[in-house]
mmCIF file of C-alpha atoms in Angstrom:
data_model
loop_
_atom_site.group_PDB
_atom_site.id
_atom_site.type_symbol
_atom_site.label_atom_id
_atom_site.label_comp_id
_atom_site.label_asym_id
_atom_site.label_seq_id
_atom_site.Cartn_x
_atom_site.Cartn_y
_atom_site.Cartn_z
ATOM 1 C CA MET A 299 139.180 106.146 155.232
ATOM 2 C CA PRO A 300 138.463 109.210 153.050
ATOM 3 C CA MET A 301 138.988 112.607 154.718
ATOM 4 C CA PHE A 302 135.519 113.744 153.612
ATOM 5 C CA GLN A 303 132.432 112.306 152.010
ATOM 6 C CA HIS A 304 129.946 113.940 149.683
ATOM 7 C CA ARG A 305 126.936 112.869 147.678
ATOM 8 C CA ASN A 306 125.492 114.276 144.504
ATOM 9 C CA GLN A 307 121.814 115.178 144.614
ATOM 10 C CA VAL A 308 120.242 116.372 141.382
ATOM 11 C CA LEU A 309 117.201 118.596 141.779
ATOM 12 C CA PRO A 310 114.904 120.092 139.138
ATOM 13 C CA PRO A 311 114.826 123.864 138.500
ATOM 14 C CA GLY A 312 112.811 125.713 141.144
ATOM 15 C CA ALA A 313 113.235 123.036 143.834
ATOM 16 C CA SER A 314 113.840 124.425 147.325
ATOM 17 C CA LEU A 315 117.419 123.816 148.489
ATOM 18 C CA GLY A 316 118.393 122.714 151.991
ATOM 19 C CA SER A 317 116.942 124.811 154.811
ATOM 20 C CA GLY A 318 117.047 128.005 152.788
ATOM 21 C CA LEU A 319 119.624 130.756 153.114
ATOM 22 C CA THR A 320 122.298 130.069 155.730
ATOM 23 C CA PRO A 321 122.886 132.682 158.478
ATOM 24 C CA GLU A 322 126.307 133.505 156.995
ATOM 25 C CA ALA A 323 124.960 134.084 153.471
ATOM 26 C CA ALA A 324 121.936 135.963 154.828
ATOM 27 C CA LYS A 325 124.246 138.360 156.686
ATOM 28 C CA ASP A 326 126.360 138.975 153.579
ATOM 29 C CA LEU A 327 123.305 139.591 151.380
ATOM 30 C CA GLY A 328 121.248 141.543 153.916
ATOM 31 C CA LEU A 329 118.398 139.022 153.708
ATOM 32 C CA PRO A 330 116.538 137.027 156.368
ATOM 33 C CA PRO A 331 118.073 133.628 157.224
ATOM 34 C CA GLY A 332 116.051 130.656 155.989
ATOM 35 C CA ILE A 333 114.533 132.493 152.994
ATOM 36 C CA ALA A 334 113.878 129.965 150.209
ATOM 37 C CA VAL A 335 116.725 129.274 147.760
ATOM 38 C CA ALA A 336 115.812 127.695 144.418
ATOM 39 C CA ALA A 337 117.770 125.322 142.213
ATOM 40 C CA SER A 338 118.852 127.733 139.491
ATOM 41 C CA LEU A 339 119.363 127.827 135.722
ATOM 42 C CA ILE A 340 121.915 129.349 133.349
ATOM 43 C CA ASP A 341 120.921 132.731 131.892
ATOM 44 C CA ALA A 342 119.585 131.580 128.506
ATOM 45 C CA HIS A 343 117.507 128.797 130.090
ATOM 46 C CA ALA A 344 116.114 131.277 132.630
ATOM 47 C CA GLY A 345 115.206 133.593 129.724
ATOM 48 C CA GLY A 346 113.366 130.747 128.007
ATOM 49 C CA LEU A 347 111.518 130.012 131.230
ATOM 50 C CA GLY A 348 110.605 133.701 131.534
ATOM 51 C CA VAL A 349 108.810 133.830 128.163
ATOM 52 C CA ILE A 350 107.714 130.396 126.978
ATOM 53 C CA GLY A 351 104.840 129.792 129.405
ATOM 54 C CA ALA A 352 102.994 133.120 129.099
ATOM 55 C CA ASP A 353 99.187 133.118 129.010
ATOM 56 C CA VAL A 354 98.383 134.110 125.396
ATOM 57 C CA LYS A 355 94.569 134.161 125.614
ATOM 58 C CA GLY A 356 92.910 136.792 123.424
ATOM 59 C CA HIS A 357 95.853 137.441 121.099
ATOM 60 C CA GLY A 358 94.662 135.301 118.189
ATOM 61 C CA LEU A 359 97.612 132.918 118.364
ATOM 62 C CA ALA A 360 97.521 129.286 117.222
ATOM 63 C CA CYS A 361 99.501 128.230 120.293
ATOM 64 C CA GLU A 362 96.604 129.313 122.577
ATOM 65 C CA GLY A 363 94.907 125.950 122.037
ATOM 66 C CA GLN A 364 98.129 123.978 121.749
ATOM 67 C CA PRO A 365 100.546 122.518 124.302
ATOM 68 C CA VAL A 366 103.569 124.566 125.423
ATOM 69 C CA THR A 367 105.688 122.312 123.185
ATOM 70 C CA SER A 368 104.411 124.297 120.154
ATOM 71 C CA ARG A 369 106.418 127.333 121.322
ATOM 72 C CA LEU A 370 110.040 128.184 120.575
ATOM 73 C CA ALA A 371 111.845 130.623 122.862
ATOM 74 C CA VAL A 372 114.588 132.611 121.117
ATOM 75 C CA ILE A 373 116.976 134.428 123.448
ATOM 76 C CA CYS A 374 118.805 136.847 121.186
ATOM 77 C CA GLY A 375 121.694 139.089 122.152
ATOM 78 C CA THR A 376 125.391 138.897 121.246
ATOM 79 C CA SER A 377 124.600 135.318 120.193
ATOM 80 C CA SER A 378 121.235 133.557 120.080
ATOM 81 C CA CYS A 379 119.738 130.414 121.645
ATOM 82 C CA HIS A 380 116.642 128.609 120.362
ATOM 83 C CA MET A 381 114.860 126.646 123.117
ATOM 84 C CA GLY A 382 112.217 124.072 122.245
ATOM 85 C CA ILE A 383 110.692 121.557 124.650
ATOM 86 C CA SER A 384 108.980 118.191 124.167
ATOM 87 C CA LYS A 385 107.195 115.573 126.288
ATOM 88 C CA ASN A 386 109.341 112.805 124.833
ATOM 89 C CA PRO A 387 113.017 113.008 123.849
ATOM 90 C CA ILE A 388 113.627 114.238 120.301
ATOM 91 C CA PHE A 389 117.091 113.970 118.778
ATOM 92 C CA VAL A 390 117.766 116.796 116.319
ATOM 93 C CA PRO A 391 120.997 116.616 114.283
ATOM 94 C CA GLY A 392 123.094 119.729 114.946
ATOM 95 C CA VAL A 393 120.896 120.839 117.863
ATOM 96 C CA TRP A 394 121.930 120.196 121.471
ATOM 97 C CA GLY A 395 119.921 117.873 123.664
ATOM 98 C CA PRO A 396 117.511 116.422 124.435
ATOM 99 C CA TYR A 397 118.108 117.252 128.117
ATOM 100 C CA PHE A 398 115.469 116.143 130.628
ATOM 101 C CA SER A 399 114.117 118.891 132.950
ATOM 102 C CA ALA A 400 116.975 121.207 131.956
ATOM 103 C CA MET A 401 114.628 124.200 131.533
ATOM 104 C CA VAL A 402 111.012 123.246 132.262
ATOM 105 C CA PRO A 403 110.657 120.376 134.780
ATOM 106 C CA GLY A 404 109.174 117.256 133.207
ATOM 107 C CA PHE A 405 110.008 118.300 129.630
ATOM 108 C CA TRP A 406 112.934 117.518 127.375
ATOM 109 C CA LEU A 407 114.908 120.524 126.106
ATOM 110 C CA ASN A 408 116.466 120.945 122.660
ATOM 111 C CA GLU A 409 118.736 123.952 122.290
ATOM 112 C CA GLY A 410 119.719 125.368 118.916
ATOM 113 C CA GLY A 411 121.982 128.358 118.584
ATOM 114 C CA GLN A 412 123.689 130.930 116.415
ATOM 115 C CA SER A 413 127.249 131.743 117.462
ATOM 116 C CA ILE A 414 127.048 135.442 116.590
ATOM 117 C CA THR A 415 123.947 137.548 116.002
ATOM 118 C CA GLY A 416 124.050 140.936 117.740
ATOM 119 C CA LYS A 417 127.834 140.813 117.456
ATOM 120 C CA LEU A 418 127.551 140.215 113.696
ATOM 121 C CA ILE A 419 125.197 143.173 113.207
ATOM 122 C CA ASP A 420 127.651 145.406 115.119
ATOM 123 C CA HIS A 421 130.549 144.051 113.030
ATOM 124 C CA MET A 422 128.829 144.752 109.693
ATOM 125 C CA VAL A 423 127.611 148.228 110.675
ATOM 126 C CA GLN A 424 130.691 149.486 112.518
ATOM 127 C CA GLY A 425 133.095 148.219 109.839
ATOM 128 C CA HIS A 426 131.354 150.101 107.019
ATOM 129 C CA ALA A 427 132.860 153.250 105.501
ATOM 130 C CA ALA A 428 129.646 155.204 106.179
ATOM 131 C CA PHE A 429 129.590 154.345 109.917
ATOM 132 C CA PRO A 430 131.104 157.711 111.092
ATOM 133 C CA GLU A 431 128.391 159.570 109.119
ATOM 134 C CA LEU A 432 125.726 157.271 110.621
ATOM 135 C CA GLN A 433 127.052 157.859 114.140
ATOM 136 C CA ALA A 434 127.046 161.634 113.706
ATOM 137 C CA LYS A 435 123.501 161.724 112.288
ATOM 138 C CA ALA A 436 122.117 159.350 114.949
ATOM 139 C CA THR A 437 123.736 161.389 117.752
ATOM 140 C CA ALA A 438 122.350 164.645 116.309
ATOM 141 C CA ARG A 439 118.867 163.112 116.348
ATOM 142 C CA GLY A 440 119.313 161.621 119.824
ATOM 143 C CA GLN A 441 118.806 158.065 118.513
ATOM 144 C CA SER A 442 120.746 154.814 118.615
ATOM 145 C CA VAL A 443 122.446 153.950 115.313
ATOM 146 C CA TYR A 444 119.958 151.087 114.857
ATOM 147 C CA ALA A 445 116.878 153.252 115.398
ATOM 148 C CA TYR A 446 118.343 155.666 112.851
ATOM 149 C CA LEU A 447 119.031 152.859 110.356
ATOM 150 C CA ASN A 448 115.468 151.543 110.751
ATOM 151 C CA SER A 449 114.009 154.979 110.010
ATOM 152 C CA HIS A 450 116.459 155.455 107.101
ATOM 153 C CA LEU A 451 115.290 152.153 105.581
ATOM 154 C CA ASP A 452 111.686 153.354 105.827
ATOM 155 C CA LEU A 453 112.773 156.499 103.981
ATOM 156 C CA ILE A 454 114.510 154.733 101.062
ATOM 157 C CA LYS A 455 112.064 151.842 100.582
ATOM 158 C CA LYS A 456 109.553 154.128 98.838
ATOM 159 C CA ALA A 457 106.359 152.158 98.033
ATOM 160 C CA GLN A 458 107.796 148.654 98.381
ATOM 161 C CA PRO A 459 108.029 146.601 101.607
ATOM 162 C CA VAL A 460 111.309 147.349 103.397
ATOM 163 C CA GLY A 461 112.530 143.740 103.121
ATOM 164 C CA PHE A 462 112.520 143.971 99.305
ATOM 165 C CA LEU A 463 115.514 146.371 99.393
ATOM 166 C CA THR A 464 117.815 143.319 99.536
ATOM 167 C CA VAL A 465 116.593 141.706 96.311
ATOM 168 C CA ASP A 466 120.185 141.493 95.016
ATOM 169 C CA LEU A 467 122.164 141.545 98.287
ATOM 170 C CA HIS A 468 122.483 138.293 100.233
ATOM 171 C CA VAL A 469 124.394 137.368 103.395
ATOM 172 C CA TRP A 470 125.421 134.024 104.898
ATOM 173 C CA PRO A 471 125.868 134.917 108.612
ATOM 174 C CA ASP A 472 128.342 132.298 109.888
ATOM 175 C CA PHE A 473 131.319 134.649 110.318
ATOM 176 C CA HIS A 474 132.206 132.610 113.429
ATOM 177 C CA GLY A 475 131.190 129.131 112.249
ATOM 178 C CA ASN A 476 127.788 127.459 112.482
ATOM 179 C CA ARG A 477 126.471 126.095 115.779
ATOM 180 C CA SER A 478 123.048 124.869 114.608
ATOM 181 C CA PRO A 479 121.912 122.989 112.680
ATOM 182 C CA LEU A 480 125.055 122.392 110.570
ATOM 183 C CA ALA A 481 127.467 122.198 113.545
ATOM 184 C CA ASP A 482 130.385 123.244 111.340
ATOM 185 C CA LEU A 483 132.949 125.583 112.879
ATOM 186 C CA THR A 484 134.858 125.846 109.583
ATOM 187 C CA LEU A 485 132.082 127.831 107.848
ATOM 188 C CA LYS A 486 132.715 131.495 107.094
ATOM 189 C CA GLY A 487 130.546 134.516 106.381
ATOM 190 C CA MET A 488 129.519 135.428 102.833
ATOM 191 C CA VAL A 489 128.134 138.560 101.166
ATOM 192 C CA THR A 490 127.080 138.626 97.517
ATOM 193 C CA GLY A 491 125.797 141.639 95.588
ATOM 194 C CA LEU A 492 128.302 144.324 96.638
ATOM 195 C CA LYS A 493 128.655 147.554 94.618
ATOM 196 C CA LEU A 494 131.315 150.254 94.401
ATOM 197 C CA SER A 495 129.259 152.807 96.377
ATOM 198 C CA GLN A 496 129.637 152.981 100.172
ATOM 199 C CA ASP A 497 127.089 155.572 101.252
ATOM 200 C CA LEU A 498 124.513 155.516 104.048
ATOM 201 C CA ASP A 499 121.946 153.807 101.811
ATOM 202 C CA ASP A 500 124.407 150.960 101.172
ATOM 203 C CA LEU A 501 125.119 150.614 104.904
ATOM 204 C CA ALA A 502 121.390 150.513 105.727
ATOM 205 C CA ILE A 503 120.726 147.819 103.100
ATOM 206 C CA LEU A 504 123.720 145.726 104.256
ATOM 207 C CA TYR A 505 122.399 146.007 107.832
ATOM 208 C CA LEU A 506 118.968 144.835 106.628
ATOM 209 C CA ALA A 507 120.480 141.902 104.699
ATOM 210 C CA THR A 508 122.431 140.877 107.837
ATOM 211 C CA VAL A 509 119.290 140.969 110.015
ATOM 212 C CA GLN A 510 117.471 138.902 107.388
ATOM 213 C CA ALA A 511 120.344 136.367 107.257
ATOM 214 C CA ILE A 512 120.073 135.847 111.023
ATOM 215 C CA ALA A 513 116.317 135.273 110.634
ATOM 216 C CA PHE A 514 116.964 132.783 107.796
ATOM 217 C CA GLY A 515 119.352 130.996 110.188
ATOM 218 C CA THR A 516 116.497 130.725 112.684
ATOM 219 C CA ARG A 517 114.251 129.338 109.911
ATOM 220 C CA LEU A 518 116.895 126.701 109.155
ATOM 221 C CA ILE A 519 117.030 125.689 112.839
ATOM 222 C CA ILE A 520 113.210 125.471 113.025
ATOM 223 C CA GLU A 521 113.095 123.292 109.890
ATOM 224 C CA ALA A 522 115.684 120.929 111.401
ATOM 225 C CA MET A 523 113.693 120.712 114.652
ATOM 226 C CA GLU A 524 110.408 120.094 112.816
ATOM 227 C CA SER A 525 111.977 117.439 110.574
ATOM 228 C CA ALA A 526 113.020 115.583 113.737
ATOM 229 C CA GLY A 527 109.549 115.718 115.325
ATOM 230 C CA HIS A 528 108.952 119.152 116.877
ATOM 231 C CA SER A 529 105.864 121.125 115.849
ATOM 232 C CA ILE A 530 106.365 124.880 116.311
ATOM 233 C CA SER A 531 103.658 127.477 115.727
ATOM 234 C CA THR A 532 104.870 130.552 117.660
ATOM 235 C CA LEU A 533 108.167 132.274 118.454
ATOM 236 C CA PHE A 534 108.766 133.925 121.833
ATOM 237 C CA LEU A 535 111.625 136.428 121.588
ATOM 238 C CA CYS A 536 113.592 138.030 124.410
ATOM 239 C CA GLY A 537 117.012 139.593 124.898
ATOM 240 C CA GLY A 538 118.591 142.765 123.545
ATOM 241 C CA LEU A 539 117.807 142.161 119.858
ATOM 242 C CA SER A 540 114.107 141.670 120.624
ATOM 243 C CA LYS A 541 114.014 145.448 121.333
ATOM 244 C CA ASN A 542 114.753 146.091 117.647
ATOM 245 C CA PRO A 543 111.424 146.173 115.730
ATOM 246 C CA LEU A 544 113.105 145.394 112.383
ATOM 247 C CA PHE A 545 114.789 142.284 113.825
ATOM 248 C CA VAL A 546 111.432 141.113 115.222
ATOM 249 C CA GLN A 547 109.436 141.789 112.034
ATOM 250 C CA MET A 548 112.035 140.033 109.860
ATOM 251 C CA HIS A 549 111.858 136.954 112.120
ATOM 252 C CA ALA A 550 108.065 136.909 111.745
ATOM 253 C CA ASP A 551 108.122 137.439 107.955
ATOM 254 C CA ILE A 552 110.953 135.003 107.226
ATOM 255 C CA THR A 553 109.770 132.133 109.458
ATOM 256 C CA GLY A 554 106.095 132.776 108.684
ATOM 257 C CA LEU A 555 105.346 132.543 112.423
ATOM 258 C CA PRO A 556 103.942 135.133 114.843
ATOM 259 C CA VAL A 557 106.418 136.538 117.362
ATOM 260 C CA VAL A 558 105.430 137.155 121.001
ATOM 261 C CA LEU A 559 107.336 139.787 122.970
ATOM 262 C CA SER A 560 107.144 139.867 126.752
ATOM 263 C CA GLN A 561 105.763 142.757 128.747
ATOM 264 C CA GLU A 562 108.915 142.546 130.868
ATOM 265 C CA VAL A 563 111.945 142.983 128.605
ATOM 266 C CA GLU A 564 114.380 141.350 131.059
ATOM 267 C CA SER A 565 112.993 137.833 130.670
ATOM 268 C CA VAL A 566 116.043 136.225 132.303
ATOM 269 C CA LEU A 567 115.075 137.990 135.540
ATOM 270 C CA VAL A 568 111.472 136.793 135.162
ATOM 271 C CA GLY A 569 112.747 133.223 134.773
ATOM 272 C CA ALA A 570 114.859 133.556 137.932
ATOM 273 C CA ALA A 571 111.835 134.981 139.783
ATOM 274 C CA VAL A 572 109.702 132.026 138.584
ATOM 275 C CA LEU A 573 112.209 129.639 140.165
ATOM 276 C CA GLY A 574 112.226 131.612 143.420
ATOM 277 C CA ALA A 575 108.428 131.702 143.521
ATOM 278 C CA CYS A 576 108.352 127.896 143.201
ATOM 279 C CA ALA A 577 110.960 127.368 145.909
ATOM 280 C CA SER A 578 109.060 129.656 148.272
ATOM 281 C CA GLY A 579 105.863 127.663 147.748
ATOM 282 C CA ASP A 580 103.929 130.544 146.144
ATOM 283 C CA PHE A 581 103.235 128.280 143.171
ATOM 284 C CA ALA A 582 102.831 124.521 143.062
ATOM 285 C CA SER A 583 104.754 124.078 139.796
ATOM 286 C CA VAL A 584 107.038 125.910 137.405
ATOM 287 C CA GLN A 585 104.319 125.692 134.719
ATOM 288 C CA GLU A 586 101.802 127.463 136.979
ATOM 289 C CA ALA A 587 104.358 130.134 137.893
ATOM 290 C CA MET A 588 105.255 130.711 134.225
ATOM 291 C CA ALA A 589 101.625 131.206 133.229
ATOM 292 C CA LYS A 590 100.997 133.681 136.078
ATOM 293 C CA MET A 591 104.287 135.614 135.996
ATOM 294 C CA SER A 592 105.040 135.824 132.224
ATOM 295 C CA LYS A 593 102.950 138.486 130.481
ATOM 296 C CA VAL A 594 102.505 139.104 126.750
ATOM 297 C CA GLY A 595 103.594 142.626 125.838
ATOM 298 C CA LYS A 596 103.170 142.641 122.060
ATOM 299 C CA VAL A 597 102.475 140.196 119.230
ATOM 300 C CA VAL A 598 104.043 140.761 115.802
ATOM 301 C CA PHE A 599 102.421 138.855 112.940
ATOM 302 C CA PRO A 600 104.137 137.936 109.656
ATOM 303 C CA ARG A 601 103.277 139.771 106.431
ATOM 304 C CA HIS A 602 102.060 136.720 104.536
ATOM 305 C CA GLU A 603 101.808 138.716 101.311
ATOM 306 C CA ASP A 604 105.640 138.835 101.256
ATOM 307 C CA LYS A 605 106.047 135.036 101.633
ATOM 308 C CA ARG A 606 107.013 134.343 97.996
ATOM 309 C CA TYR A 607 109.832 136.898 98.138
ATOM 310 C CA TYR A 608 111.308 135.433 101.342
ATOM 311 C CA ASP A 609 110.964 131.883 100.050
ATOM 312 C CA LYS A 610 113.120 132.896 97.067
ATOM 313 C CA LYS A 611 115.665 134.630 99.325
ATOM 314 C CA TYR A 612 115.772 131.484 101.464
ATOM 315 C CA GLN A 613 116.625 129.420 98.382
ATOM 316 C CA VAL A 614 119.549 131.782 97.745
ATOM 317 C CA PHE A 615 120.529 131.551 101.434
ATOM 318 C CA LEU A 616 120.801 127.745 101.184
ATOM 319 C CA LYS A 617 122.726 128.041 97.888
ATOM 320 C CA LEU A 618 125.322 130.250 99.598
ATOM 321 C CA VAL A 619 126.428 127.550 102.037
ATOM 322 C CA GLU A 620 126.212 124.888 99.353
ATOM 323 C CA HIS A 621 128.529 126.948 97.152
ATOM 324 C CA GLN A 622 130.897 127.700 100.039
ATOM 325 C CA LYS A 623 131.349 123.969 100.611
ATOM 326 C CA GLU A 624 131.968 123.495 96.885
ATOM 327 C CA TYR A 625 134.650 126.207 96.936
ATOM 328 C CA ALA A 626 136.338 124.522 99.923
ATOM 329 C CA ALA A 627 136.273 121.165 98.112
ATOM 330 C CA ILE A 628 137.855 122.714 94.987
ATOM 331 C CA MET A 629 140.661 124.272 97.040
ATOM 332 C CA LYS A 630 141.332 120.990 98.852
ATOM 333 C CA GLY A 631 141.395 118.987 95.625
ATOM 334 C CA ASP A 632 144.469 117.926 93.701
#
């Protein structure tokens, strides 16, 4: 006879567990015994839950009259996750899933990702020769280095759109391999268009090119998802990088899609609260809780007049990885 027996019971996110909080746990946490405990989610999935179901009425968004499956949640921090859901399973090469009820109960989840995003921006900025000067100037102005860089870009762009400063500087962002949609850990980062100067202007433009490269990576993931059967009309961004207006605007301009930012910046906490509110019986479903508890803070629309420029930069972006693979093949050859 076995010394103990157990059984596995799989429950959807937001389901109420057992008889609520045990007396022992309640004592440790300073909470009432029996308070509802929800089946939980990992942080990125909770962030997706916290943004993707927001009521968007009155914001002029295409997704207002479309199912929730037309939305892509992008949780962007040190790395980034791209969460798309569907009613039926969709298999996307290089994108994880489909996983049933992994984020929103009753829907299949596909999860794309970029291995380094915020970490890459830090790496490019902090490793530049002009970084000490940037740090000193940002501190003197009482700003973060990124707020200072954004304002410096506005200063040097003159009459042209800020994104056009990178006309001859291009970055491939896979300094730590590619998670989606190429699923190739051997890929490396690339920068083309470097000059001999290393002043603050050069640092600001390299920072811009890196932000754009991350947005082009998101565009590549979206194209892979749409080729497989997804139909995405709106991005919902959350996480640390969503606080950077340049990062947000570049994602709108480069994907050609509007970006929704939540009223509550900490969307992971909203997602966790949605689950708790379902377990407690305050809402009948996760979908109802999402619509009531997720609020739209701001909508950023793409500058469609810049589309031709970004389409050309995207062509260069795709050439970079194509060429990198060619270089690797040459070096492996006889």
